[in-house]
Amino acid sequence: MSTAATADASSSGDTTEGSVRLLTLQSEDGEVFEVKETIATQSVTIKGMVDDDCATSTIPVCNVTGRTLAMVIEWWNKHEIGAVSNEKELKEWESQFDTIDDKSDRDDVYDLLMAANYLNIPTLLDCCTSAVAEAIKGKSTDEMREFFDIKSDFDEKEEDALRKENQWAFEN
Amino acid sequence: MVKLPEDMIIEILSILPVKSLIRFRCVCKSWYVEVQSRSFISKHLKNDHNIHLVIPHTKEEKDLFAYPNLSYTWFPDKTLGELSLQNFLPQIPIGGFFRGPFDGILCIIEKDISLYNIGTKELRTLPKILHYKGDWVGFGLDPVSNSYKLILVDTPYLKTREGSECRVSPIVVYTLNSDSWRNIEDSNISYIYDYFTGAESGTCLNGVCYWLSSYRDTKEAVIFPFHLGDEMSREIIKVPMQEKYGLSLGIYNESLSLLHMHYVTKCVDMWVMNQGCWTKQLTVGPLVGLDVCHPLGFWKRGSFFLNAVNPDKKGGCYMGEQVILYDPSSTHNTKYSCVFTGYMVMNLLIYKESLVNIKGDDH
């Protein structure tokens, strides 16, 4: 996945590009990104900082790595309000999450999910939760335990009884 | 490996289909408790995932007046783009006539009256009452008693025509928590004349059920409300238009909303009620090239369904209707698409899967 900083690095936090203000975001591991304010305010958290005039210097994005932040920015660029987004392209980008059974893909989605939650980006949060839901909805209980790393605390008898109660839900 | 925090997992679980959740209750004890909690059930109900479109229609033109032979085509996918049509009726365990679904639950009216959660397959037969036709049916959560209530209204129009007086009162309310019926005397119902095809299942929102109707004397369109908390109508609601044709009542953005088709201008207005006032949210059209009959109801995110005459006429013959999905926020040149073609498409059902417990075990 490519890094998606939108402008050359600059030291000042309130650089302008034309009439669009640029914000400087710094990831947990120190990577710096310059992002158009109009794009970054898709994050409710960042919008709050801009509205409160707290976004004049570098904004630290704790808990989010540079790799993940780059993915978030790529998402923002594709979802910029007013941009004529190419729906097909958007679907393609979203479809990369279709195979999240692969461990590294799953970790990417989890990272994005946590970032979307931290930065409060409802559309990205929706997209990630939907991707995971889509991937797990057909799983068996054992596969679910493995997927979420959960140990069952039902004993065998209890689980059997529960299964019998709603056998249809365990059949295809 | 990244491990997701509990609240993120609940976020994901809350958008899963009911069948998956019934199965995943067995993953561990905390999930079992969570999935059956009131807060989870209500969260699961609020999102716009696992919503299905069901279209009642007849298969062929010759079945036009064969109401009992109505087919129910079910779009089981969440996106209408990927159609895999199925028949909805096998989802229902017993025959007979039904209203709803309301929060995923059907009210089945035959010799007995039953509630049926389509998703969890739970069926509850209610205590017997005097015969009700269920001209209007509503089912919703009363926030005051925190119990679901079923309301049946037999409209005075039909009562007069048939001259039958087998009921004490035209309105009855069933309370799930107490498993009991109550007769309601409500004088407002006598001002109401008739009901709208497709509007027999009320729209329930925040503890109030609403039905599209009209005044007995002026024939003006109005909305008849019923407050589940105090079990009365309080006040009949006026609508911002005079005529009673081309209307559809529904919910948009958590508010009571009306779709109104103007037959002359070929435009559709969307009206939204906020704090007792109607505001025109949107006008779309004129819908050139569509022979629109009437609005059918809301779908997701402000999009809505219309029905239109099938333009594909063979020698001018009636070839049925189309269900048109109109999406005002679409970036395409044409904001509408045909999702279904069939005969006698008069209304449609929106089925939202739900975990609402009608067995009452937890009460």
Coordinates of C-alpha atoms in Angstrom, one line a residue:
Chain A
M1 CA 0.0 0.0 0.0
S2 CA 1.5 3.4 -1.0
T3 CA 2.1 6.4 1.2
A4 CA -0.4 9.1 0.4
A5 CA 0.9 12.3 1.7
T6 CA -0.5 15.1 -0.5
A7 CA 2.2 17.7 -0.5
D8 CA 5.9 18.1 0.0
A9 CA 7.0 18.1 3.6
S10 CA 7.0 21.5 5.2
S11 CA 7.9 22.6 8.7
S12 CA 5.0 24.8 9.4
G13 CA 1.6 23.4 10.5
D14 CA -0.5 25.9 8.7
T15 CA 0.9 25.8 5.2
T16 CA -1.6 26.7 2.6
E17 CA -2.0 25.2 -0.9
G18 CA -4.0 27.7 -2.8
S19 CA -6.7 28.5 -0.3
V20 CA -6.6 25.1 1.2
R21 CA -4.9 24.8 4.6
L22 CA -2.6 21.8 5.2
L23 CA -2.4 20.0 8.5
T24 CA 0.6 18.1 9.7
L25 CA -0.1 14.7 11.2
Q26 CA 2.5 12.7 13.0
S27 CA 2.1 9.0 13.5
E28 CA 3.1 7.1 16.6
D29 CA 6.3 6.0 15.1
G30 CA 7.3 9.5 14.0
E31 CA 6.2 9.5 10.3
V32 CA 5.0 12.9 9.2
F33 CA 2.1 13.5 6.8
E34 CA 0.8 16.7 5.3
V35 CA -2.9 16.5 4.6
K36 CA -5.4 19.0 3.2
E37 CA -7.6 20.2 6.1
T38 CA -10.8 19.6 4.0
I39 CA -9.8 15.9 3.8
A40 CA -8.5 15.3 7.3
T41 CA -11.6 16.7 8.9
Q42 CA -13.4 13.5 7.8
S43 CA -12.1 12.6 11.2
V44 CA -14.4 13.9 13.8
T45 CA -11.5 14.1 16.3
I46 CA -9.4 16.2 13.9
K47 CA -12.4 18.3 13.0
G48 CA -12.9 19.1 16.7
M49 CA -9.3 20.2 17.0
V50 CA -9.5 22.4 13.9
D51 CA -12.8 24.0 15.2
D52 CA -11.2 24.6 18.5
D53 CA -8.1 26.1 16.8
C54 CA -5.9 23.4 18.2
A55 CA -4.6 22.2 14.9
T56 CA -2.0 24.9 14.3
S57 CA 1.1 22.8 15.0
T58 CA 1.8 19.2 14.3
I59 CA -1.0 16.9 15.4
P60 CA 0.3 13.7 17.1
V61 CA -1.8 10.7 16.1
C62 CA -0.9 8.3 19.0
N63 CA -1.7 4.6 18.7
V64 CA -1.6 4.8 14.9
T65 CA 1.5 3.7 13.0
G66 CA 2.8 5.5 9.9
R67 CA 1.8 2.5 7.8
T68 CA -1.8 2.6 9.0
L69 CA -2.0 6.4 8.8
A70 CA -1.0 6.2 5.2
M71 CA -3.9 3.8 4.6
V72 CA -6.2 6.2 6.4
I73 CA -5.1 9.1 4.3
E74 CA -5.5 7.0 1.1
W75 CA -9.1 6.4 2.3
W76 CA -9.7 10.1 3.0
N77 CA -8.4 11.0 -0.5
K78 CA -10.8 8.6 -2.1
H79 CA -13.7 9.8 0.0
E80 CA -13.2 13.5 -0.2
I81 CA -16.5 15.3 -0.1
G82 CA -17.2 16.9 -3.4
A83 CA -14.7 14.8 -5.2
V84 CA -16.3 12.9 -8.1
S85 CA -15.2 9.6 -6.7
N86 CA -15.0 6.8 -9.2
E87 CA -17.4 4.2 -7.6
K88 CA -15.7 1.3 -9.4
E89 CA -12.3 2.3 -8.1
L90 CA -13.7 2.7 -4.6
K91 CA -15.3 -0.7 -4.7
E92 CA -11.9 -2.1 -5.8
W93 CA -10.1 -0.5 -2.9
E94 CA -12.7 -1.8 -0.5
S95 CA -12.5 -5.3 -2.0
Q96 CA -9.0 -5.7 -0.8
F97 CA -10.6 -6.5 2.5
D98 CA -12.6 -9.4 1.0
T99 CA -9.8 -11.8 1.9
I100 CA -9.2 -11.0 5.5
D101 CA -8.8 -14.6 6.4
D102 CA -5.2 -14.0 5.5
K103 CA -3.5 -13.0 8.7
S104 CA -1.6 -10.0 7.4
D105 CA -4.7 -8.6 5.7
R106 CA -6.6 -9.2 8.9
D107 CA -4.0 -7.3 10.9
D108 CA -4.3 -4.4 8.3
V109 CA -8.1 -4.3 8.8
Y110 CA -7.7 -4.4 12.6
D111 CA -5.2 -1.6 12.5
L112 CA -7.5 0.5 10.3
L113 CA -10.4 -0.4 12.6
M114 CA -8.5 0.9 15.6
A115 CA -7.4 4.0 13.8
A116 CA -10.9 4.7 12.5
N117 CA -12.2 4.3 16.0
Y118 CA -9.4 6.5 17.5
L119 CA -9.8 9.2 14.9
N120 CA -13.6 8.8 14.8
I121 CA -14.0 8.4 11.1
P122 CA -17.6 6.9 10.8
T123 CA -17.4 5.9 7.1
L124 CA -14.1 4.1 7.5
L125 CA -15.3 2.4 10.7
D126 CA -18.4 1.2 8.8
C127 CA -16.3 -0.1 6.0
C128 CA -13.9 -2.0 8.2
T129 CA -16.6 -3.5 10.5
S130 CA -18.6 -4.5 7.4
A131 CA -15.5 -6.2 5.9
V132 CA -14.9 -8.2 9.1
A133 CA -18.6 -9.0 9.5
E134 CA -18.7 -10.2 5.9
A135 CA -15.7 -12.4 6.4
I136 CA -17.0 -14.1 9.6
K137 CA -20.7 -14.4 9.2
G138 CA -20.5 -17.9 7.8
K139 CA -18.0 -19.2 10.2
S140 CA -18.5 -22.1 12.7
T141 CA -18.1 -21.5 16.4
D142 CA -14.7 -23.1 16.4
E143 CA -13.5 -20.9 13.5
M144 CA -14.8 -17.9 15.4
R145 CA -12.8 -18.8 18.5
E146 CA -9.7 -19.1 16.4
F147 CA -10.4 -15.9 14.5
F148 CA -10.8 -13.8 17.6
D149 CA -8.5 -15.8 19.8
I150 CA -11.2 -16.8 22.3
K151 CA -11.3 -19.8 24.6
S152 CA -14.7 -21.4 25.1
D153 CA -15.8 -21.4 28.8
F154 CA -18.8 -23.7 28.1
D155 CA -18.3 -27.3 29.0
E156 CA -19.2 -29.8 26.3
K157 CA -22.6 -30.6 27.7
E158 CA -23.7 -27.0 27.9
E159 CA -22.5 -26.3 24.4
D160 CA -24.4 -29.4 23.0
A161 CA -27.6 -28.3 24.7
L162 CA -27.3 -24.8 23.3
R163 CA -26.7 -26.2 19.8
K164 CA -29.7 -28.5 20.0
E165 CA -31.9 -25.6 21.0
N166 CA -31.2 -23.9 17.6
Q167 CA -29.9 -26.6 15.4
W168 CA -31.0 -24.8 12.3
A169 CA -28.5 -22.0 12.9
F170 CA -25.7 -24.6 12.6
E171 CA -26.8 -25.9 9.3
N172 CA -26.2 -24.4 5.9
Chain B
M1 CA -1.2 -10.7 16.2
V2 CA -3.5 -7.7 16.9
K3 CA -6.2 -8.4 19.3
L4 CA -9.4 -6.4 19.1
P5 CA -10.8 -4.7 22.2
E6 CA -14.2 -6.0 23.4
D7 CA -16.1 -2.9 22.3
M8 CA -14.8 -3.2 18.7
I9 CA -15.9 -6.9 18.7
I10 CA -19.3 -5.9 19.8
E11 CA -19.4 -3.3 17.1
I12 CA -18.8 -6.0 14.5
L13 CA -21.2 -8.6 16.1
S14 CA -23.9 -5.9 16.1
I15 CA -24.1 -5.9 12.3
L16 CA -24.1 -9.7 11.8
P17 CA -27.2 -11.6 10.5
V18 CA -29.4 -13.2 13.2
K19 CA -28.5 -16.7 12.1
S20 CA -24.8 -16.1 12.7
L21 CA -25.5 -14.5 16.1
I22 CA -27.6 -17.5 17.2
R23 CA -24.7 -19.7 16.3
F24 CA -22.0 -17.4 17.8
R25 CA -23.8 -17.3 21.2
C26 CA -22.1 -20.6 21.7
V27 CA -18.6 -19.2 21.3
C28 CA -18.2 -18.2 25.0
K29 CA -20.3 -17.2 27.9
S30 CA -19.7 -13.5 27.7
W31 CA -20.9 -13.5 24.0
Y32 CA -24.0 -15.6 25.1
V33 CA -25.0 -12.9 27.6
E34 CA -24.1 -10.0 25.4
V35 CA -26.1 -11.2 22.3
Q36 CA -29.2 -11.5 24.5
S37 CA -28.9 -8.3 26.3
R38 CA -31.4 -5.5 25.7
S39 CA -28.7 -3.0 24.8
F40 CA -27.2 -5.4 22.1
I41 CA -30.6 -6.2 20.7
S42 CA -31.5 -2.6 20.3
K43 CA -28.0 -1.7 18.8
H44 CA -28.4 -4.6 16.4
L45 CA -31.8 -3.3 15.4
K46 CA -30.7 0.2 14.7
N47 CA -28.1 -0.2 12.0
D48 CA -29.0 -0.6 8.4
H49 CA -27.4 -4.0 7.9
N50 CA -29.4 -7.2 7.3
I51 CA -32.3 -5.5 5.8
H52 CA -34.2 -7.3 3.1
L53 CA -36.7 -6.2 0.5
V54 CA -39.8 -8.4 0.0
I55 CA -42.1 -7.7 -2.9
P56 CA -45.6 -9.2 -3.0
H57 CA -46.8 -9.7 -6.5
T58 CA -48.6 -12.2 -8.7
K59 CA -46.6 -14.4 -11.2
E60 CA -48.8 -13.8 -14.2
E61 CA -51.4 -11.4 -15.4
K62 CA -54.1 -14.0 -15.1
D63 CA -53.6 -14.2 -11.4
L64 CA -54.4 -10.5 -11.1
F65 CA -57.3 -11.1 -8.7
A66 CA -55.9 -14.1 -7.0
Y67 CA -54.9 -12.5 -3.8
P68 CA -54.2 -15.7 -1.9
N69 CA -51.8 -16.7 -4.6
L70 CA -49.7 -13.7 -4.1
S71 CA -46.0 -14.6 -4.3
Y72 CA -43.5 -12.9 -2.0
T73 CA -40.2 -12.3 -3.8
W74 CA -37.4 -12.0 -1.2
F75 CA -34.2 -10.2 -1.9
P76 CA -32.0 -11.9 0.6
D77 CA -28.9 -9.9 -0.1
K78 CA -28.2 -6.7 1.6
T79 CA -27.3 -5.0 -1.6
L80 CA -30.1 -4.9 -4.2
G81 CA -27.3 -5.0 -6.8
E82 CA -26.8 -8.7 -6.3
L83 CA -30.2 -10.2 -6.9
S84 CA -30.9 -13.7 -5.9
L85 CA -34.6 -13.9 -5.7
Q86 CA -36.2 -16.3 -3.3
N87 CA -39.7 -16.9 -2.1
F88 CA -40.3 -15.3 1.3
L89 CA -43.3 -17.4 2.4
P90 CA -41.4 -20.6 3.4
Q91 CA -39.8 -18.4 6.1
I92 CA -43.2 -18.3 7.8
P93 CA -44.2 -21.5 9.7
I94 CA -48.0 -21.3 9.5
G95 CA -50.3 -20.1 6.8
G96 CA -52.7 -17.3 7.1
F97 CA -52.6 -13.7 6.7
F98 CA -49.9 -11.5 8.2
R99 CA -49.0 -7.9 8.8
G100 CA -45.6 -6.4 9.3
P101 CA -42.8 -7.1 9.7
F102 CA -42.2 -4.7 12.6
D103 CA -38.7 -4.9 14.0
G104 CA -38.3 -8.3 12.3
I105 CA -41.6 -9.6 13.7
L106 CA -44.7 -10.6 11.8
C107 CA -48.2 -10.5 13.3
I108 CA -50.0 -13.6 11.9
I109 CA -53.8 -13.4 12.0
E110 CA -55.7 -16.6 11.5
K111 CA -57.9 -18.5 14.0
D112 CA -55.4 -17.4 16.6
I113 CA -53.2 -14.3 16.6
S114 CA -49.4 -15.1 16.7
L115 CA -46.2 -13.2 16.7
Y116 CA -43.3 -14.6 14.8
N117 CA -39.7 -13.5 14.7
I118 CA -38.6 -14.5 11.2
G119 CA -34.9 -14.4 12.1
T120 CA -34.9 -16.3 15.4
K121 CA -37.8 -18.5 14.2
E122 CA -39.6 -17.9 17.6
L123 CA -43.3 -18.2 17.5
R124 CA -45.7 -17.0 20.2
T125 CA -49.4 -17.6 20.1
L126 CA -51.3 -14.9 21.9
P127 CA -54.2 -15.4 24.3
K128 CA -57.6 -15.6 22.5
I129 CA -59.6 -12.4 21.9
L130 CA -62.8 -11.7 20.0
H131 CA -62.3 -11.8 16.3
Y132 CA -60.3 -9.0 14.8
K133 CA -59.6 -8.5 11.1
G134 CA -56.6 -6.4 11.8
D135 CA -57.4 -3.7 9.3
W136 CA -54.5 -1.8 10.9
V137 CA -51.8 -3.5 12.9
G138 CA -48.9 -2.0 14.7
F139 CA -46.2 -3.5 16.9
G140 CA -43.5 -1.5 18.7
L141 CA -41.6 -0.9 21.8
D142 CA -43.3 1.2 24.5
P143 CA -40.4 3.1 26.1
V144 CA -42.6 3.8 29.2
S145 CA -43.2 0.2 30.2
N146 CA -40.2 -1.1 28.2
S147 CA -42.4 -3.8 26.7
Y148 CA -43.4 -4.5 23.1
K149 CA -47.1 -3.9 22.4
L150 CA -49.2 -5.1 19.6
I151 CA -52.2 -2.9 18.5
L152 CA -55.1 -4.0 16.3
V153 CA -57.5 -1.5 14.8
D154 CA -60.6 -2.4 12.9
T155 CA -61.4 0.7 10.9
P156 CA -65.0 2.0 11.2
Y157 CA -65.4 2.0 7.4
L158 CA -65.3 -1.8 7.2
K159 CA -67.3 -2.1 10.4
T160 CA -70.2 -0.1 9.0
R161 CA -70.2 -1.8 5.6
E162 CA -70.3 -5.2 7.0
G163 CA -72.6 -4.2 9.9
S164 CA -71.0 -6.7 12.2
E165 CA -70.8 -5.7 15.8
C166 CA -68.9 -8.5 17.4
R167 CA -66.4 -6.3 19.1
V168 CA -66.6 -4.2 22.2
S169 CA -64.1 -1.7 20.9
P170 CA -62.4 -1.1 17.5
I171 CA -58.9 -0.9 19.1
V172 CA -57.2 -3.6 21.2
V173 CA -53.7 -3.6 22.6
Y174 CA -51.7 -6.6 23.6
T175 CA -48.8 -6.1 26.0
L176 CA -46.0 -8.7 25.7
N177 CA -44.6 -8.4 29.2
S178 CA -48.0 -9.0 30.9
D179 CA -49.3 -11.4 28.1
S180 CA -52.6 -9.7 28.2
W181 CA -55.1 -7.8 26.0
R182 CA -56.8 -4.5 26.7
N183 CA -59.8 -2.8 25.0
I184 CA -59.3 0.8 24.2
E185 CA -62.0 3.4 23.8
D186 CA -60.7 6.1 21.6
S187 CA -63.2 8.6 20.2
N188 CA -60.7 9.9 17.5
I189 CA -61.1 6.7 15.5
S190 CA -64.7 7.7 14.6
Y191 CA -63.4 10.7 12.6
I192 CA -61.4 8.4 10.4
Y193 CA -62.9 7.1 7.2
D194 CA -60.8 4.5 5.5
Y195 CA -57.3 3.2 5.1
F196 CA -54.7 3.1 2.4
T197 CA -53.7 0.0 0.5
G198 CA -50.2 -0.9 1.7
A199 CA -50.6 1.2 4.9
E200 CA -52.3 -1.5 7.0
S201 CA -49.0 -2.2 8.8
G202 CA -48.4 0.9 10.8
T203 CA -45.1 2.8 11.0
C204 CA -43.7 2.6 14.5
L205 CA -41.3 5.1 15.8
N206 CA -40.2 6.0 19.3
G207 CA -43.2 4.4 21.0
V208 CA -45.9 5.7 18.6
C209 CA -47.6 3.7 15.7
Y210 CA -48.8 5.7 12.7
W211 CA -51.2 4.9 9.9
L212 CA -52.0 6.9 6.8
S213 CA -55.7 7.6 6.7
S214 CA -58.3 10.2 5.8
Y215 CA -61.0 12.2 7.5
R216 CA -64.5 10.8 7.3
D217 CA -66.1 14.1 6.4
T218 CA -63.6 16.0 4.3
K219 CA -61.7 13.0 2.9
E220 CA -58.4 14.9 3.6
A221 CA -55.4 12.8 4.1
V222 CA -54.3 12.6 7.8
I223 CA -52.2 10.4 10.0
F224 CA -53.7 8.4 12.8
P225 CA -51.2 8.0 15.6
F226 CA -51.4 5.6 18.6
H227 CA -49.1 6.2 21.6
L228 CA -48.1 2.9 23.1
G229 CA -47.2 4.5 26.4
D230 CA -50.6 5.9 27.4
E231 CA -52.5 3.7 24.9
M232 CA -54.3 6.5 23.2
S233 CA -54.2 8.4 19.9
R234 CA -54.0 11.9 21.5
E235 CA -54.4 13.9 18.3
I236 CA -54.9 13.1 14.6
I237 CA -52.0 14.5 12.6
K238 CA -52.6 16.7 9.6
V239 CA -50.4 16.3 6.5
P240 CA -49.1 19.2 4.3
M241 CA -51.1 18.1 1.2
Q242 CA -54.8 17.9 0.5
E243 CA -55.1 15.0 -1.7
K244 CA -54.9 11.5 -0.4
Y245 CA -53.3 9.8 -3.4
G246 CA -49.6 9.2 -4.2
L247 CA -48.6 9.1 -0.5
S248 CA -46.4 6.8 1.4
L249 CA -45.5 7.0 5.1
G250 CA -42.2 5.9 6.5
I251 CA -39.1 6.7 8.5
Y252 CA -36.2 8.8 7.2
N253 CA -33.4 9.9 9.5
E254 CA -35.2 8.8 12.6
S255 CA -38.2 11.0 11.8
L256 CA -41.7 10.3 10.5
S257 CA -41.6 11.1 6.8
L258 CA -43.9 11.2 3.8
L259 CA -43.3 10.6 0.2
H260 CA -45.7 12.5 -2.1
M261 CA -46.0 12.0 -5.8
H262 CA -47.5 14.8 -7.9
Y263 CA -49.1 13.3 -10.9
V264 CA -49.2 16.5 -12.9
T265 CA -45.6 17.7 -12.4
K266 CA -44.2 14.1 -12.1
C267 CA -42.2 15.2 -9.1
V268 CA -41.8 13.4 -5.7
D269 CA -41.6 15.5 -2.5
M270 CA -40.1 14.1 0.7
W271 CA -41.6 15.6 3.8
V272 CA -40.1 15.1 7.2
M273 CA -41.8 15.8 10.6
N274 CA -39.7 17.5 13.2
Q275 CA -41.1 18.6 16.5
G276 CA -44.6 18.6 15.2
C277 CA -43.9 20.5 12.0
W278 CA -43.6 19.2 8.4
T279 CA -40.6 20.4 6.4
K280 CA -40.1 19.7 2.7
Q281 CA -36.8 18.0 2.7
L282 CA -36.4 17.4 -1.0
T283 CA -38.1 17.5 -4.3
V284 CA -37.0 15.1 -7.0
G285 CA -38.0 15.0 -10.7
P286 CA -39.8 15.6 -12.9
L287 CA -39.3 11.9 -13.5
V288 CA -39.3 11.9 -17.3
G289 CA -39.6 8.6 -19.0
L290 CA -41.1 6.9 -15.9
D291 CA -44.8 6.2 -15.7
V292 CA -44.8 6.4 -11.9
C293 CA -47.9 5.1 -10.1
H294 CA -47.1 5.9 -6.5
P295 CA -44.2 5.9 -3.9
L296 CA -43.7 2.6 -2.2
G297 CA -41.5 3.5 0.8
F298 CA -38.1 4.3 2.1
W299 CA -35.0 2.2 1.6
K300 CA -31.6 3.1 3.1
R301 CA -30.0 6.5 3.4
G302 CA -32.8 8.5 1.9
S303 CA -33.3 6.4 -1.1
F304 CA -36.8 5.2 -1.8
F305 CA -38.9 2.9 -4.0
L306 CA -41.5 3.9 -6.5
N307 CA -43.7 1.7 -8.6
A308 CA -44.1 2.4 -12.3
V309 CA -45.9 0.9 -15.2
N310 CA -43.7 -1.5 -17.1
P311 CA -42.9 0.4 -20.3
D312 CA -42.1 -2.9 -22.1
K313 CA -45.6 -3.2 -23.5
K314 CA -46.4 -5.9 -26.0
G315 CA -49.0 -4.4 -28.3
G316 CA -50.2 -2.0 -25.6
C317 CA -51.1 -4.8 -23.2
Y318 CA -50.6 -4.5 -19.5
M319 CA -47.2 -6.0 -18.7
G320 CA -47.2 -5.4 -14.9
E321 CA -45.3 -2.9 -12.8
Q322 CA -41.7 -2.1 -12.1
V323 CA -40.2 -1.4 -8.7
I324 CA -37.9 1.6 -9.1
L325 CA -35.2 2.5 -6.6
Y326 CA -34.5 6.2 -6.6
D327 CA -31.4 7.4 -4.8
P328 CA -31.1 11.2 -4.6
S329 CA -27.5 11.0 -3.5
S330 CA -26.4 8.9 -6.4
T331 CA -23.6 10.3 -8.5
H332 CA -24.8 8.6 -11.7
N333 CA -26.6 10.5 -14.4
T334 CA -29.8 8.6 -13.8
K335 CA -30.5 8.4 -10.1
Y336 CA -33.0 5.5 -10.5
S337 CA -32.8 1.9 -11.4
C338 CA -35.4 -0.8 -11.9
V339 CA -34.9 -3.6 -9.3
F340 CA -37.9 -5.8 -10.1
T341 CA -40.7 -6.3 -12.6
G342 CA -43.9 -8.2 -11.8
Y343 CA -47.7 -8.1 -11.8
M344 CA -49.9 -6.5 -9.1
V345 CA -47.0 -4.8 -7.3
M346 CA -49.0 -2.6 -4.9
N347 CA -46.7 -2.4 -1.9
L348 CA -43.6 -3.8 -0.5
L349 CA -42.3 -5.1 2.8
I350 CA -39.0 -4.1 4.4
Y351 CA -37.7 -6.9 6.6
K352 CA -35.0 -6.0 9.1
E353 CA -33.6 -9.0 10.9
S354 CA -33.9 -8.7 14.7
L355 CA -33.1 -10.5 17.9
V356 CA -36.2 -9.2 19.7
N357 CA -37.3 -11.8 22.1
I358 CA -41.0 -12.6 21.9
K359 CA -40.9 -15.6 24.1
G360 CA -40.7 -13.4 27.1
D361 CA -38.3 -15.7 28.9
D362 CA -36.3 -12.7 30.1
H363 CA -39.2 -10.8 31.6

